[in-house]
XYZ file of C-alpha atoms in Angstrom:
443
model
C 10.336 24.585 -1.313
C 13.398 26.100 -2.939
C 15.280 23.883 -5.190
C 18.062 26.333 -5.181
C 18.825 25.424 -1.716
C 21.027 21.978 -0.728
C 19.659 19.981 1.864
C 21.247 17.391 4.366
C 19.341 15.050 6.516
C 19.511 11.672 8.519
C 18.505 8.863 5.685
C 18.737 5.948 8.547
C 16.849 5.364 11.821
C 17.728 7.331 14.503
C 19.580 5.509 17.407
C 22.624 4.119 18.213
C 23.910 1.525 15.481
C 26.984 0.423 13.582
C 26.649 2.770 10.546
C 24.595 6.039 9.790
C 24.069 7.449 6.410
C 23.751 11.480 6.070
C 22.202 12.302 2.922
C 23.129 15.956 0.902
C 21.799 16.956 -2.018
C 21.168 20.196 -4.469
C 23.381 22.585 -6.322
C 25.965 23.392 -3.514
C 26.277 19.893 -2.685
C 29.990 19.059 -3.400
C 30.897 22.608 -2.103
C 29.510 22.551 1.365
C 30.558 19.000 1.907
C 33.809 19.669 0.882
C 34.080 22.435 3.900
C 34.092 19.307 6.345
C 35.338 16.580 4.346
C 39.214 16.190 4.388
C 40.282 13.613 1.745
C 39.541 13.693 -2.426
C 38.067 17.436 -3.713
C 34.505 16.011 -4.400
C 34.107 18.477 -7.146
C 36.699 16.767 -9.001
C 35.868 13.413 -7.988
C 34.156 11.270 -10.648
C 30.507 10.068 -10.780
C 29.561 6.851 -8.782
C 32.826 6.606 -6.749
C 33.111 6.122 -3.110
C 35.706 8.153 -1.246
C 37.634 7.567 2.267
C 38.130 10.498 4.466
C 37.668 12.453 7.731
C 34.919 14.494 8.708
C 36.658 17.686 10.322
C 35.381 20.138 12.631
C 38.900 22.323 11.900
C 41.512 20.644 12.916
C 39.468 18.360 15.059
C 38.460 14.983 13.746
C 35.094 13.974 14.036
C 34.769 10.568 12.529
C 36.222 8.575 9.583
C 33.757 8.361 6.744
C 32.853 7.161 3.189
C 31.447 9.712 0.814
C 29.527 8.280 -2.312
C 29.295 10.913 -4.891
C 26.267 10.930 -7.330
C 26.519 13.640 -10.083
C 23.302 15.448 -11.688
C 21.319 13.985 -13.527
C 22.277 10.630 -12.498
C 20.927 10.335 -8.848
C 18.209 9.684 -6.660
C 16.817 13.149 -6.891
C 18.797 14.069 -10.303
C 20.911 16.823 -8.520
C 24.491 16.547 -7.322
C 24.341 14.278 -4.251
C 26.335 12.478 -1.698
C 25.804 10.089 1.104
C 28.131 10.139 3.868
C 28.482 6.895 5.886
C 29.576 7.694 9.655
C 29.816 5.326 12.684
C 26.168 5.031 14.406
C 26.839 7.490 17.126
C 23.844 9.673 18.102
C 26.647 12.522 19.032
C 28.602 11.852 15.505
C 25.550 12.061 13.536
C 24.184 15.611 15.516
C 27.684 16.611 15.198
C 27.732 16.268 11.134
C 24.716 17.737 10.600
C 25.460 20.923 12.583
C 28.941 21.284 10.108
C 26.597 20.960 7.270
C 24.118 23.698 8.255
C 27.164 25.896 9.209
C 28.466 25.124 5.760
C 25.533 26.377 3.868
C 23.016 23.457 3.771
C 19.959 23.242 5.618
C 17.760 20.343 7.146
C 15.458 18.710 4.756
C 11.759 18.644 5.052
C 9.671 15.306 5.625
C 9.752 13.590 2.399
C 11.845 16.501 0.163
C 14.422 14.417 -1.314
C 11.764 12.110 -3.071
C 9.822 15.203 -3.764
C 12.900 16.795 -5.758
C 13.206 13.895 -7.278
C 9.099 14.103 -8.640
C 9.980 17.683 -9.556
C 12.642 16.609 -11.299
C 10.904 13.874 -13.382
C 12.891 11.057 -11.964
C 9.512 9.189 -11.502
C 5.351 10.470 -11.347
C 3.614 11.163 -8.240
C 2.298 7.228 -8.189
C 5.765 6.013 -8.198
C 6.942 8.617 -5.870
C 4.168 7.044 -3.048
C 5.413 3.478 -3.837
C 8.667 4.137 -2.117
C 6.821 4.994 1.060
C 4.838 1.894 0.458
C 8.271 0.044 -0.472
C 9.860 1.173 3.116
C 6.541 0.047 5.265
C 6.250 -3.112 3.318
C 6.283 -5.578 6.172
C 5.356 -8.904 3.813
C 6.251 -10.637 0.572
C 3.041 -9.278 -0.891
C 2.904 -5.846 -0.129
C 6.300 -5.420 -1.204
C 5.911 -6.759 -4.642
C 2.893 -4.770 -5.151
C 5.079 -1.352 -4.224
C 7.840 -2.976 -6.494
C 5.574 -3.188 -9.641
C 3.932 0.404 -8.888
C 7.945 1.892 -8.301
C 8.580 0.378 -11.561
C 5.598 2.135 -13.437
C 3.157 -0.817 -14.127
C 0.027 0.859 -12.496
C 1.161 4.318 -14.109
C 1.967 3.078 -17.764
C -1.946 1.713 -17.702
C -2.979 5.314 -16.640
C -0.864 6.803 -18.913
C -2.774 4.609 -21.924
C -5.511 5.082 -20.956
C -5.274 9.123 -20.450
C -3.852 9.232 -23.865
C -6.593 7.450 -25.785
C -9.056 9.938 -23.667
C -6.811 12.943 -24.444
C -7.332 12.543 -28.360
C -10.986 12.495 -28.134
C -10.900 15.490 -25.557
C -9.278 17.608 -28.316
C -11.490 16.561 -31.034
C -14.734 17.679 -28.968
C -12.909 20.944 -27.989
C -12.127 21.236 -31.696
C -16.000 21.402 -32.380
C -16.587 23.861 -29.833
C -13.966 26.224 -31.715
C -16.579 25.691 -34.924
C -19.926 25.687 -33.149
C -21.742 28.137 -35.434
C -21.182 25.556 -38.347
C -22.681 22.515 -36.594
C -19.714 19.889 -37.786
C -18.586 16.663 -35.365
C -14.986 15.899 -35.611
C -15.580 13.307 -32.788
C -17.884 10.177 -34.028
C -20.342 9.879 -31.119
C -20.265 5.843 -31.673
C -16.598 5.669 -31.740
C -16.649 7.953 -28.660
C -19.129 5.276 -26.806
C -17.059 2.830 -27.547
C -13.983 4.338 -26.030
C -15.803 4.985 -23.048
C -16.891 1.326 -22.655
C -13.501 0.428 -23.022
C -11.812 2.742 -20.515
C -14.542 1.652 -17.988
C -13.838 -2.029 -18.914
C -9.680 -1.443 -17.803
C -10.526 0.931 -14.777
C -13.514 -1.019 -13.159
C -10.784 -4.078 -12.441
C -8.451 -1.538 -10.730
C -10.897 -0.100 -8.541
C -12.039 -3.361 -7.654
C -8.967 -4.809 -6.691
C -8.575 -1.986 -4.026
C -10.346 -4.105 -1.724
C -8.087 -6.903 -1.906
C -5.037 -4.798 -2.265
C -5.550 -2.795 0.919
C -6.295 -6.386 2.637
C -2.692 -7.569 1.240
C -1.308 -4.133 2.629
C -3.216 -4.294 6.083
C -3.080 -7.769 6.570
C -5.573 -10.440 5.228
C -8.430 -10.636 7.583
C -9.225 -14.141 8.915
C -12.354 -14.628 10.953
C -12.635 -18.050 13.429
C -15.837 -18.812 13.583
C -17.685 -21.613 15.813
C -19.913 -22.654 18.350
C -18.667 -22.456 22.019
C -15.588 -25.061 22.266
C -15.125 -26.102 18.938
C -11.730 -24.831 19.762
C -11.235 -21.516 18.207
C -9.042 -20.018 20.989
C -6.839 -22.808 20.704
C -6.256 -22.752 17.199
C -5.519 -19.109 17.433
C -2.698 -19.971 19.757
C -1.670 -22.985 17.598
C -1.407 -20.459 14.794
C 0.703 -17.745 17.015
C 2.798 -20.738 18.490
C 2.038 -18.734 22.280
C -0.580 -18.813 24.881
C -2.761 -15.311 23.115
C -6.279 -16.685 24.388
C -7.938 -17.844 27.178
C -8.971 -21.860 26.736
C -11.021 -23.542 28.974
C -13.535 -26.069 29.139
C -16.134 -23.511 29.904
C -18.625 -22.367 27.024
C -18.237 -18.394 26.266
C -15.033 -18.224 27.904
C -14.432 -16.000 24.755
C -16.753 -12.776 25.038
C -14.703 -10.176 22.860
C -12.802 -10.161 19.348
C -9.221 -11.227 19.978
C -6.654 -10.062 17.057
C -3.194 -11.125 15.764
C -0.679 -11.199 12.837
C 0.873 -14.047 11.688
C 3.242 -14.208 8.315
C 2.416 -17.257 6.553
C 4.852 -17.943 3.331
C 5.290 -13.856 3.160
C 1.919 -12.959 3.086
C 0.575 -11.306 6.194
C -2.646 -12.489 7.920
C -4.803 -10.799 10.322
C -6.313 -13.654 12.298
C -9.738 -12.776 14.666
C -10.667 -15.345 17.293
C -14.344 -14.314 18.115
C -16.860 -15.372 20.622
C -18.586 -18.841 20.190
C -22.122 -18.449 18.186
C -24.945 -19.612 19.763
C -28.110 -18.648 21.513
C -27.691 -16.871 25.267
C -29.596 -14.602 27.522
C -26.302 -13.401 28.624
C -25.988 -9.936 27.818
C -22.200 -9.567 27.678
C -21.796 -12.921 25.762
C -24.674 -11.835 23.350
C -22.356 -8.390 22.754
C -19.461 -10.792 22.076
C -21.253 -12.732 19.429
C -22.603 -9.773 17.611
C -19.137 -8.891 17.294
C -18.460 -12.014 15.773
C -21.048 -11.594 13.271
C -19.369 -8.253 12.564
C -16.005 -9.857 12.061
C -17.345 -12.609 10.010
C -18.932 -10.000 7.334
C -15.601 -8.365 7.422
C -13.516 -10.948 6.603
C -11.873 -11.723 3.343
C -11.528 -15.478 4.916
C -13.769 -17.697 7.393
C -12.712 -20.380 9.068
C -15.886 -22.429 10.134
C -14.270 -24.381 12.776
C -16.498 -27.513 13.900
C -15.974 -30.946 15.728
C -18.885 -32.616 15.035
C -22.297 -33.016 12.324
C -24.619 -30.960 14.496
C -22.006 -27.967 14.768
C -21.510 -28.364 11.284
C -25.508 -28.119 10.653
C -25.500 -25.062 12.646
C -22.471 -23.328 10.627
C -24.188 -24.437 7.524
C -27.001 -21.874 8.327
C -24.422 -19.188 9.120
C -22.535 -19.390 5.887
C -25.682 -17.789 4.188
C -25.005 -14.598 5.833
C -21.438 -14.077 4.575
C -20.643 -11.703 1.816
C -17.500 -12.160 -0.325
C -15.374 -14.025 2.104
C -13.805 -17.189 1.013
C -14.682 -19.963 3.204
C -12.568 -22.715 4.827
C -14.640 -25.685 6.470
C -11.662 -27.075 9.490
C -12.888 -29.772 11.062
C -11.239 -30.247 15.151
C -10.446 -32.781 17.461
C -9.759 -35.222 14.974
C -7.944 -36.770 17.809
C -11.054 -37.296 19.613
C -13.537 -38.098 17.034
C -13.498 -41.327 15.037
C -15.963 -40.026 12.501
C -15.007 -37.457 9.766
C -16.905 -35.202 7.413
C -15.729 -36.157 4.171
C -16.766 -32.394 2.852
C -14.368 -30.425 4.511
C -10.878 -28.400 3.734
C -8.879 -29.331 6.757
C -9.207 -31.540 9.797
C -6.846 -30.556 12.350
C -6.354 -31.265 16.016
C -5.686 -27.387 17.399
C -4.793 -28.762 21.077
C -2.133 -31.180 19.774
C -0.729 -29.340 16.969
C -2.037 -31.630 14.145
C -3.101 -30.470 10.597
C -1.747 -26.719 11.519
C 0.810 -26.799 8.649
C -1.916 -27.886 6.238
C -4.055 -25.276 7.366
C -1.594 -22.616 6.877
C -1.243 -24.485 3.064
C -5.044 -23.783 2.352
C -5.173 -20.586 3.869
C -2.046 -19.214 0.934
C -3.831 -21.286 -1.153
C -7.379 -19.283 -0.998
C -5.323 -15.932 -1.463
C -4.898 -14.924 -5.255
C -2.044 -12.905 -4.959
C -2.756 -10.013 -7.007
C 0.612 -8.571 -5.583
C 2.033 -10.303 -9.048
C 0.370 -8.173 -11.110
C 0.765 -4.484 -11.953
C -2.772 -3.425 -11.650
C -3.040 -4.097 -7.660
C -4.348 -0.487 -6.104
C -3.600 0.004 -2.435
C -3.707 3.991 -2.154
C -7.095 5.199 -0.841
C -5.901 8.488 -2.393
C -5.702 6.479 -5.869
C -8.734 4.697 -5.592
C -11.040 8.108 -4.881
C -9.596 9.546 -8.027
C -9.985 5.969 -10.096
C -13.804 6.259 -8.667
C -14.359 9.867 -9.667
C -12.790 9.750 -13.041
C -15.026 6.370 -13.525
C -17.989 8.163 -12.591
C -17.307 11.133 -14.856
C -17.196 8.877 -17.914
C -20.330 7.254 -16.734
C -21.778 10.716 -17.148
C -20.546 11.265 -20.751
C -22.292 7.940 -21.697
C -25.668 9.000 -20.049
C -24.814 12.533 -22.098
C -24.060 10.513 -25.412
C -27.642 8.898 -24.431
C -29.401 12.117 -23.735
C -27.882 14.005 -27.315
C -26.091 16.828 -25.311
C -24.219 19.284 -26.936
C -20.196 18.788 -27.077
C -19.488 21.287 -24.635
C -21.370 19.761 -21.862
C -19.694 16.241 -22.833
C -16.181 18.066 -23.031
C -16.749 19.150 -19.357
C -17.456 15.495 -18.273
C -14.437 14.303 -20.242
C -12.053 16.872 -18.695
C -12.962 16.025 -15.273
C -12.233 12.262 -15.935
C -9.004 13.389 -17.228
C -8.022 15.697 -14.425
C -8.707 12.624 -12.096
C -6.291 10.293 -13.982
C -3.663 13.593 -13.839
C -3.981 13.518 -9.967
C -2.778 10.447 -9.524
C 0.139 10.423 -11.252
C 1.031 14.317 -10.944
C 0.437 15.301 -14.381
C -2.135 17.878 -12.353
C -0.830 18.998 -8.957
C -1.189 21.604 -6.585
C 1.243 22.757 -3.977
C -1.049 21.445 -0.944
C -1.420 18.035 -2.446
C 2.413 17.887 -2.873
C 2.601 19.028 0.896
C 0.240 16.397 1.718
C 1.765 13.548 0.273
C 5.166 13.910 0.905
C 5.152 15.498 4.566
C 3.798 12.119 5.555
C 7.869 10.574 4.226
C 10.123 10.395 7.034
C 12.889 13.373 7.147
C 15.996 11.502 5.207
C 13.474 10.481 2.043
């Protein structure tokens, strides 16, 4: 990537709309745009101002536009930049981009505007990736996580951890320069205490990935019960549509059915499963096995029952679950005279009774880690946190074995490397190409 080139791209979605925004950034921005813009002289315009004018191809007017002016370093990329707001005609956009290229710009690569912002020190790599997360956020919770990361909450935590480790690393490295004199500048007890402190802060970040990823992709909620408990009826009630087939015949649902519902800004991925029972039917047995897999992978399980016998059966199933929050829901309250007092919610899925209370109970089950700045949702970050933590464990093992400072320094450097990879303190061209290549062209 040559930052001496001036780049341009459509920053809004392609297709016909009321407006489209074309972004231009680089050292020749004002000079190049002046060649096609009839209005004020952009090189003389004040920063952070908007100007009316026309896009011209010689004497031919292409469109009436507004041009926003951003001067270095007070722009997204920290370069001279403009944003041209045109009418949303695909013809106008293509024509304007063609004129910009003729004037000396080139088309931007995917994510190149954000990559330039990172390279110019606008934010670190973790914050740059948060830009993509913010664009793709489709729930209040995932939006809040992206905002927190974009503001640098995650990066600040990593910077503090890394700074403490760098201090000790420098002392251990200093020992190596005086190897023949057998001196210790880094107190081993203090180093052990520091490693323990760092791991106590890294481990919550690592463990937050599962919940953070669930928030980002949708909290998986498995609806579990015996045949004819009303699981498919409940799914249809939650979705407010006839998604699943409902009959009085036991074993109608043979496969897992999934769909997304947003409740109070939180994204839930509901999973309707086959009724669990003993059966000789091979196909139904396969559906039941998939039900058990869904139960093990869910963050929340709705155990749906309509009588005490079914609840007793589900009580046994509860022992199979791992790390899932349980909601006990009694269905068909319009038909039952006896209610189990030890339940979370009572509903009639068929008559849409208690569904709002169930939704509130689901939201209450979610610990909104999105309100914290320590939630990890990026797989790349998670992998480097794991490796950094493993390297610190090796340091502790080395201290227990009394190994020499050169081996300790090697593991400390490895941990620092992985922490640096997250924020971009340590980068490679391949890493940047992989990350920013996933962005849209105009971002």
